[in-house]
Amino acid sequence: MTFASRIRGKQGSERQIRSTSEESPAPLLPQRWQILLVLFLARSSMAYQFQTIGSVGPFLIDGFRIDFTWLGTLIGLYMLPGAVVALPSGVIGQRFGARRAVIFGLFLMFAGGLLTASSSFNIVLAGRLISGIGGVILNVMMTKMVTDWFAGREIVFAMSVFVASWPFGIALGLMTLPLVAGAWHWPAAMIVAASVALLGLVLMAVLYRDPPRNLDEPKARFSIAMDSREWLLVSIAGLIWGLYNVGYIVLVSFLPELFTSRGYTHEDAAQIVSVLGWALIFCVPLAGYVAQRVNRPNLLMTLGFGLVGLASLALPFISAFMTTFFLIAVVAGLPAGLIMALPSQALSPQHRAIGMGVYYAFYYASMAILPALAGRVRDLSGSPASPALFAAGMMGLSLVGLVAFRVAQRWKAADRY
């Protein structure tokens, strides 16, 4: 080949590259952020479905003649399968792939949601359990997906955005589900939530893509080979996440009653409490961005747990009722993304699927048991103030868990040298 022909070939290649670039403009968002948006929307369907019981609670109490203990049990029942299913979900996701596992989980949410619209209380219980199993698979695998796409310096902010899907779904449920139940009775709210899960399934099937590299994770092999350090740290992290979320869920599920005791209608009370969700949609990612910039995770988590706990403790007893409530709404999101980033500090890449199963096993055990206990405390006390005090206790225990995580982290790190 002559020198001139080589030059012509090079120029032709450059023209082809320019042509390809012109025909395929760069996307508005990098692929990883597009994937995060898909995961955000699909996970919101889980939070929306979870909130059905809390949003239509008065209708269920009247329709089935149940007490607050049973209402709390129905709330927690969505999470109960997680104590058993979370770890196997990680193994199944490792074996068959996270995307397939998530699509299957969304299908279970859809099917279980339809059953929850039944007029039979036993079928409602079964539907809540089935949809809860789907939610477990969804939660475990999606958290792994975000970790795979964003492991590194972007993990805290990405997890904060991902976590905001939960309050987004909760707030949307608080805003819309009581209106749907009031217009067409409570089974219609269950059907609407099931339909949202089906929409999430379509999004995942059509738009989700696996990351371009597989992070050396083993395929097609059942394994739970984590070392003792990983087991201990991810277990404590899961417990922190569980206690923190119990405090939040107790507030959004039981605070409407506290508002109605002060003269608000149920619909108005639900709209006000939905601020806890709407505020977190913006506060959680903002807190994650700030945390990434200032690199003071312990300080921000301590502030979040402490301020929410103290404000919840004071909420039923002070005259500045709304001011204290809005303080909770603003600072409650501070710890969320930072807690969700804790497993990335404890797990090696090849153990993420299994490790997230362990993490969520502790989370789901807390979420299954403690809301029912909060309902029991409410029944025994006879006071609408008791759930707020219960939530304050959960925030205090979360702070204790953070201290335990950092102590274990340093102790185990010292053992390696």
CSV table of C-alpha atoms in Angstrom, one decimal, residues 107-356:
chain,number,residue,atom,x,y,z
A,107,PHE,CA,-44.9,-10.0,38.6
A,108,LEU,CA,-45.4,-11.3,42.2
A,109,MET,CA,-46.2,-7.8,43.3
A,110,PHE,CA,-48.8,-7.5,40.6
A,111,ALA,CA,-50.4,-10.8,41.3
A,112,GLY,CA,-50.4,-10.4,45.1
A,113,GLY,CA,-51.7,-6.8,44.8
A,114,LEU,CA,-54.8,-8.1,42.9
A,115,LEU,CA,-55.4,-10.7,45.7
A,116,THR,CA,-55.2,-7.9,48.3
A,117,ALA,CA,-58.3,-6.3,46.8
A,118,SER,CA,-60.4,-9.3,48.0
A,119,SER,CA,-63.3,-9.0,50.4
A,120,SER,CA,-61.9,-12.0,52.4
A,121,PHE,CA,-59.5,-11.0,55.1
A,122,ASN,CA,-57.6,-14.3,54.7
A,123,ILE,CA,-57.1,-13.7,51.0
A,124,VAL,CA,-55.9,-10.1,51.8
A,125,LEU,CA,-53.3,-11.6,54.1
A,126,ALA,CA,-52.2,-14.1,51.4
A,127,GLY,CA,-52.0,-11.3,48.8
A,128,ARG,CA,-50.0,-9.1,51.1
A,129,LEU,CA,-47.5,-11.9,51.7
A,130,ILE,CA,-47.2,-12.7,48.0
A,131,SER,CA,-46.6,-9.1,46.9
A,132,GLY,CA,-44.2,-8.8,49.8
A,133,ILE,CA,-42.1,-11.7,48.5
A,134,GLY,CA,-41.9,-9.8,45.2
A,135,GLY,CA,-40.9,-6.7,46.9
A,136,VAL,CA,-38.1,-8.5,48.7
A,137,ILE,CA,-36.6,-9.8,45.5
A,138,LEU,CA,-37.0,-6.3,43.9
A,139,ASN,CA,-35.3,-4.5,46.8
A,140,VAL,CA,-32.3,-6.9,47.2
A,141,MET,CA,-31.5,-7.1,43.5
A,142,MET,CA,-32.0,-3.4,42.7
A,143,THR,CA,-29.7,-2.4,45.4
A,144,LYS,CA,-27.0,-4.7,43.9
A,145,MET,CA,-27.7,-3.2,40.5
A,146,VAL,CA,-27.1,0.3,41.7
A,147,THR,CA,-23.9,-0.8,43.5
A,148,ASP,CA,-22.6,-2.5,40.3
A,149,TRP,CA,-23.3,0.6,38.2
A,150,PHE,CA,-21.9,3.2,40.7
A,151,ALA,CA,-19.4,1.5,42.9
A,152,GLY,CA,-16.7,4.1,43.7
A,153,ARG,CA,-16.9,7.8,44.4
A,154,GLU,CA,-20.5,8.2,43.1
A,155,ILE,CA,-22.0,5.5,45.3
A,156,VAL,CA,-23.4,7.8,48.1
A,157,PHE,CA,-25.2,10.2,45.7
A,158,ALA,CA,-26.5,7.4,43.5
A,159,MET,CA,-27.8,5.5,46.5
A,160,SER,CA,-29.4,8.7,47.8
A,161,VAL,CA,-31.3,9.2,44.6
A,162,PHE,CA,-32.2,5.5,44.6
A,163,VAL,CA,-33.4,5.6,48.2
A,164,ALA,CA,-35.6,8.6,47.3
A,165,SER,CA,-37.8,6.3,45.3
A,166,TRP,CA,-39.2,5.0,48.6
A,167,PRO,CA,-40.5,8.3,50.0
A,168,PHE,CA,-41.6,9.2,46.4
A,169,GLY,CA,-43.8,6.1,46.3
A,170,ILE,CA,-45.0,6.6,49.9
A,171,ALA,CA,-45.9,10.3,49.3
A,172,LEU,CA,-47.7,9.4,46.1
A,173,GLY,CA,-49.6,6.7,48.0
A,174,LEU,CA,-50.6,9.1,50.7
A,175,MET,CA,-51.8,11.7,48.2
A,176,THR,CA,-53.7,9.4,45.9
A,177,LEU,CA,-54.8,6.2,47.6
A,178,PRO,CA,-57.2,7.7,50.2
A,179,LEU,CA,-58.8,9.6,47.4
A,180,VAL,CA,-59.2,6.4,45.3
A,181,ALA,CA,-60.6,4.6,48.3
A,182,GLY,CA,-63.0,7.4,49.1
A,183,ALA,CA,-64.3,7.5,45.5
A,184,TRP,CA,-64.4,3.7,44.7
A,185,HIS,CA,-63.9,2.0,48.1
A,186,TRP,CA,-60.6,0.5,49.3
A,187,PRO,CA,-60.2,-2.5,46.9
A,188,ALA,CA,-59.8,0.0,44.1
A,189,ALA,CA,-56.7,1.4,45.8
A,190,MET,CA,-55.2,-2.1,45.9
A,191,ILE,CA,-55.9,-2.6,42.1
A,192,VAL,CA,-54.3,0.7,41.3
A,193,ALA,CA,-51.2,-0.2,43.2
A,194,ALA,CA,-51.0,-3.6,41.4
A,195,SER,CA,-51.3,-1.8,38.1
A,196,VAL,CA,-48.4,0.5,39.0
A,197,ALA,CA,-46.3,-2.7,39.8
A,198,LEU,CA,-47.1,-4.0,36.3
A,199,LEU,CA,-45.9,-0.7,34.8
A,200,GLY,CA,-42.7,-1.1,36.7
A,201,LEU,CA,-42.3,-4.6,35.2
A,202,VAL,CA,-42.7,-3.2,31.7
A,203,LEU,CA,-40.0,-0.5,32.4
A,204,MET,CA,-37.5,-3.1,33.6
A,205,ALA,CA,-38.2,-5.5,30.8
A,206,VAL,CA,-37.8,-2.9,28.1
A,207,LEU,CA,-35.3,-0.4,29.4
A,208,TYR,CA,-32.9,-1.9,31.9
A,209,ARG,CA,-29.5,-3.1,30.8
A,210,ASP,CA,-26.7,-4.8,32.7
A,211,PRO,CA,-23.5,-2.9,33.4
A,212,PRO,CA,-20.8,-3.2,30.7
A,213,ARG,CA,-18.5,-5.1,33.0
A,214,ASN,CA,-19.4,-7.8,35.5
A,215,LEU,CA,-17.0,-6.9,38.3
A,216,ASP,CA,-15.6,-10.4,38.3
A,217,GLU,CA,-18.7,-11.7,40.0
A,218,PRO,CA,-19.0,-15.5,39.7
A,219,LYS,CA,-21.9,-16.7,37.5
A,220,ALA,CA,-24.1,-19.7,37.7
A,221,ARG,CA,-22.8,-20.8,41.1
A,222,PHE,CA,-24.5,-21.0,44.5
A,223,SER,CA,-22.2,-19.5,47.1
A,224,ILE,CA,-22.4,-17.7,50.4
A,225,ALA,CA,-18.7,-17.6,51.1
A,226,MET,CA,-18.4,-14.3,53.0
A,227,ASP,CA,-15.7,-13.9,55.7
A,228,SER,CA,-16.6,-13.0,59.3
A,229,ARG,CA,-15.9,-9.3,58.8
A,230,GLU,CA,-18.4,-9.1,55.9
A,231,TRP,CA,-21.0,-11.0,57.9
A,232,LEU,CA,-20.7,-8.8,60.9
A,233,LEU,CA,-20.6,-5.4,59.2
A,234,VAL,CA,-23.4,-6.1,56.7
A,235,SER,CA,-25.6,-7.5,59.4
A,236,ILE,CA,-25.2,-4.4,61.6
A,237,ALA,CA,-25.8,-2.2,58.5
A,238,GLY,CA,-29.0,-4.0,57.7
A,239,LEU,CA,-30.2,-3.6,61.3
A,240,ILE,CA,-29.5,0.2,61.1
A,241,TRP,CA,-31.5,0.4,57.9
A,242,GLY,CA,-34.3,-1.6,59.4
A,243,LEU,CA,-34.6,0.5,62.6
A,244,TYR,CA,-34.4,3.8,60.7
A,245,ASN,CA,-37.1,2.8,58.2
A,246,VAL,CA,-39.4,1.5,61.0
A,247,GLY,CA,-39.2,4.9,62.6
A,248,TYR,CA,-40.1,6.5,59.3
A,249,ILE,CA,-42.9,4.1,58.5
A,250,VAL,CA,-44.5,4.3,61.9
A,251,LEU,CA,-44.6,8.1,61.5
A,252,VAL,CA,-46.2,8.1,58.1
A,253,SER,CA,-48.6,5.3,59.0
A,254,PHE,CA,-49.8,6.5,62.4
A,255,LEU,CA,-49.3,10.3,62.4
A,256,PRO,CA,-52.5,10.9,60.4
A,257,GLU,CA,-54.4,9.8,63.6
A,258,LEU,CA,-52.5,12.3,65.7
A,259,PHE,CA,-53.5,15.1,63.2
A,260,THR,CA,-57.2,14.0,63.2
A,261,SER,CA,-57.1,14.1,67.1
A,262,ARG,CA,-56.3,17.8,66.6
A,263,GLY,CA,-59.3,18.5,64.4
A,264,TYR,CA,-58.1,17.6,60.8
A,265,THR,CA,-60.1,15.3,58.5
A,266,HIS,CA,-58.5,12.0,57.6
A,267,GLU,CA,-58.0,13.2,54.0
A,268,ASP,CA,-56.4,16.5,55.1
A,269,ALA,CA,-54.2,14.6,57.7
A,270,ALA,CA,-53.0,12.2,55.0
A,271,GLN,CA,-52.1,15.1,52.7
A,272,ILE,CA,-50.1,16.8,55.5
A,273,VAL,CA,-48.2,13.7,56.4
A,274,SER,CA,-47.4,13.1,52.8
A,275,VAL,CA,-45.0,16.0,53.2
A,276,LEU,CA,-42.7,13.5,54.9
A,277,GLY,CA,-42.5,11.7,51.6
A,278,TRP,CA,-42.3,14.7,49.3
A,279,ALA,CA,-39.6,16.4,51.3
A,280,LEU,CA,-37.4,13.3,51.4
A,281,ILE,CA,-37.6,13.0,47.6
A,282,PHE,CA,-35.4,16.2,47.4
A,283,CYS,CA,-33.7,16.0,50.8
A,284,VAL,CA,-32.3,12.5,50.5
A,285,PRO,CA,-30.4,13.2,47.2
A,286,LEU,CA,-29.3,16.6,48.4
A,287,ALA,CA,-28.0,15.1,51.7
A,288,GLY,CA,-26.1,12.5,49.6
A,289,TYR,CA,-24.5,15.2,47.5
A,290,VAL,CA,-23.5,17.2,50.6
A,291,ALA,CA,-22.2,14.1,52.2
A,292,GLN,CA,-20.1,13.3,49.2
A,293,ARG,CA,-18.7,16.8,49.2
A,294,VAL,CA,-18.0,17.3,52.9
A,295,ASN,CA,-17.0,13.6,53.6
A,296,ARG,CA,-18.5,13.7,57.1
A,297,PRO,CA,-20.9,10.6,57.1
A,298,ASN,CA,-20.9,10.0,60.8
A,299,LEU,CA,-21.8,13.6,61.6
A,300,LEU,CA,-24.6,13.8,59.1
A,301,MET,CA,-26.1,10.4,60.2
A,302,THR,CA,-25.8,11.4,63.9
A,303,LEU,CA,-27.6,14.7,63.1
A,304,GLY,CA,-30.3,12.9,61.2
A,305,PHE,CA,-31.0,10.3,63.9
A,306,GLY,CA,-30.7,12.7,66.8
A,307,LEU,CA,-32.9,15.5,65.4
A,308,VAL,CA,-35.7,13.3,64.1
A,309,GLY,CA,-35.7,11.4,67.4
A,310,LEU,CA,-35.9,14.5,69.5
A,311,ALA,CA,-38.5,16.1,67.3
A,312,SER,CA,-40.7,12.9,67.3
A,313,LEU,CA,-40.4,12.8,71.1
A,314,ALA,CA,-41.6,16.4,71.4
A,315,LEU,CA,-44.2,16.3,68.6
A,316,PRO,CA,-47.3,15.2,70.6
A,317,PHE,CA,-46.7,17.6,73.5
A,318,ILE,CA,-45.7,21.0,72.2
A,319,SER,CA,-47.8,23.8,70.8
A,320,ALA,CA,-45.5,24.4,67.8
A,321,PHE,CA,-46.9,21.2,66.3
A,322,MET,CA,-46.5,22.0,62.6
A,323,THR,CA,-43.0,23.5,63.0
A,324,THR,CA,-41.8,20.4,64.7
A,325,PHE,CA,-43.4,18.2,62.0
A,326,PHE,CA,-41.7,20.1,59.2
A,327,LEU,CA,-38.4,19.8,61.0
A,328,ILE,CA,-38.8,16.1,60.9
A,329,ALA,CA,-39.6,16.3,57.2
A,330,VAL,CA,-36.5,18.3,56.4
A,331,VAL,CA,-33.9,16.3,58.4
A,332,ALA,CA,-35.2,12.8,58.1
A,333,GLY,CA,-33.5,12.2,54.8
A,334,LEU,CA,-30.0,13.0,56.1
A,335,PRO,CA,-28.9,9.4,57.0
A,336,ALA,CA,-30.7,7.5,54.2
A,337,GLY,CA,-28.1,7.4,51.4
A,338,LEU,CA,-25.2,7.1,53.8
A,339,ILE,CA,-26.8,4.0,55.4
A,340,MET,CA,-27.4,2.4,52.0
A,341,ALA,CA,-23.7,3.0,51.2
A,342,LEU,CA,-22.5,1.1,54.3
A,343,PRO,CA,-22.7,-2.3,52.5
A,344,SER,CA,-20.3,-1.1,49.9
A,345,GLN,CA,-17.8,-0.5,52.7
A,346,ALA,CA,-18.2,-4.0,54.0
A,347,LEU,CA,-18.6,-6.3,50.9
A,348,SER,CA,-16.2,-7.4,48.2
A,349,PRO,CA,-17.6,-7.2,44.6
A,350,GLN,CA,-18.0,-10.9,44.3
A,351,HIS,CA,-20.1,-11.1,47.5
A,352,ARG,CA,-22.5,-8.2,46.7
A,353,ALA,CA,-25.5,-10.3,45.7
A,354,ILE,CA,-25.3,-12.5,48.8
A,355,GLY,CA,-24.3,-9.7,51.1
A,356,MET,CA,-27.3,-7.6,50.1
